[in-house]
Amino acid sequence: MDASDVWVTSEHRLQSRPAFQMKKSKAYTLEAPDGGWGILVCIGMALPFTSALAALPSFGLIFGEFLKSIGAETSAMAVITSAFFSAMSFAGLFSGSLFQRFGMRQVGVTGGILYFLGTGMQVFATSTLHLIMAFSVVQGFGFGLMVPTCYTTFNHYFVKNRVMWMSFAQTLIGLGSMLYPIVIQKLMTWYGFRGCLLILTGLNAHAVFGMLVMHPVEWHMRRVPIKPEEQEELKELSPTVVIRVQPETPLKVPREEPTFHTDDPGARKLSHAEEHMLKVRSSRASSITSLGNWSGPVVVSDASPQMMRSLQASRRTSTIADGALAPGDAPKNGWGRTIANFLDLTLLKRPIFVNIVLGLTFALYSDITFFTLQPVYLFELGYSRPDTATIIAIGAAADLSSRIFLAITAVCIQVPSRYIYLAGAVLTVFARFVFNGISDFMGMACITAVIGFLRTWLHVPLPLVFADYLPKERFASGYGLFMFIQGNAIFLIGPVVGYIRDKTKDYILVFHILNGFMILCAAPWLVEVLIVKFRRRNKIARDNVDHEDVDNQGRSAVVH
């Protein structure tokens, strides 16, 4: 049987796609599904998010009477919820490194199992310490592993219509969050405290199922035929390395040396020229572990199914994140730099990344705290419990309708996710200033609907902001850093704002402080947009001046 040819080109990473060329000159590229199995990924993401995000507002509904019976109602709730976010943030910090070592799906399933076990442990809780261990530590850490797994997998499956599909997933989460308190109330009435927790244990086991559907995107890539003329253009764009392998030879390379390892004694090492070409492209990798380290297009002719499966499997996690150091560049000093590289802390050297993380942290804290305090503020204004529940329901309905609206408009209008988030932050600032001056029921219902509608613009685009800025290889570590910073910021800022509220009893002052945190998101982002546009305009102007100088010099030379 004739040998197969593998052409590996060094086209730039963002546009690179593997292409498999079959017999009779049939060729195709592999693209993200943007649907298909990705719909199950959206559903799988909604399962743990619904149970976790809806459980926090319903925590008092479930454990209120139990905590009151042991005399630790108010203080324990603050400690337990803060510890939950802290454990979640630490799990997110290490998620990127765990993905590289064990794979995303394995880490996500582990998180789902921990979340399920944490709920089961709560059934036997008899003290606050038991709840902290079960709910905060075990469940929080498990949820912290699932969040980056869901968002990273989603980022791989969807490229063209991310906002639309994220809105779809968030709509499912919104529906589940609306039904969750009703279900909890019924379960508490029918089965009591521990019976309700036992049923919730079974419901939360669906988080494991949600993680099981997080298949590697290589399993479901979409085949797009490419024309012969496009193949010729690909070859002309950059140098080509031709590697000949037997059709039945798995494309698998050991980590120790750059060879194609097979059981066939005729298998050979790469030539020095081929090694050099591969190492130039994979300079950040510690070794050429497989063709997965090659991010350019791969064209395979006369490939057997076994070879294609091996090539797809080899591209899972073999690439090293952008910015990681090659062995020759590894620092000789010790643990600090090693930890920085392990956790990808070099991202913190990027001003734009830091601006994104701090802005999202302040905006999320402002949003969560505002909607937590709003019911208490309405009671202070003299609203009855039914009226307060009605206003909160109006805000939730507006939030849900906004998710549907965002999903529909994303089909027709493509807007960068960060601009959507920035618009939501700016408009929320103005809406809250209006909120602080309203006390009647109709006005409060209307402004709550507006704020609830804008709230979607702060939650749906959040992971997509990182997906648009970071390459896929660094998304997990970048989002993990954000989770760590956000969780600890909430842990530190929350008690300070709570102390101000307890001392002053002035909710309007607290709402102004929360609005200030929202401004800390919007203002630096606006400044960044202006600076970037100003620099871009100056660069274009300088380029135009340079071209004019060259033209003038050419004319002068002609005259002389």
Tab-separated table of N, CA and C in Angstrom, residues 230-238:
chain	number	residue	atom	x	y	z
A	230	GLU	N	-8.644	26.373	-3.251
A	230	GLU	CA	-8.333	26.786	-1.885
A	230	GLU	C	-7.174	25.976	-1.325
A	231	GLN	N	-7.091	24.692	-1.696
A	231	GLN	CA	-5.959	23.880	-1.254
A	231	GLN	C	-4.655	24.428	-1.813
A	232	GLU	N	-4.681	24.842	-3.089
A	232	GLU	CA	-3.466	25.398	-3.679
A	232	GLU	C	-3.062	26.683	-2.971
A	233	GLU	N	-4.059	27.523	-2.616
A	233	GLU	CA	-3.746	28.751	-1.895
A	233	GLU	C	-3.130	28.453	-0.540
A	234	LEU	N	-3.654	27.422	0.147
A	234	LEU	CA	-3.090	27.036	1.440
A	234	LEU	C	-1.624	26.658	1.299
A	235	LYS	N	-1.303	25.904	0.247
A	235	LYS	CA	0.074	25.460	0.074
A	235	LYS	C	0.998	26.628	-0.242
A	236	GLU	N	0.477	27.634	-0.975
A	236	GLU	CA	1.312	28.757	-1.358
A	236	GLU	C	1.513	29.757	-0.234
A	237	LEU	N	0.643	29.718	0.785
A	237	LEU	CA	0.729	30.709	1.858
A	237	LEU	C	1.970	30.545	2.704
A	238	SER	N	2.439	29.310	2.918
A	238	SER	CA	3.524	29.089	3.856
A	238	SER	C	4.269	27.821	3.493
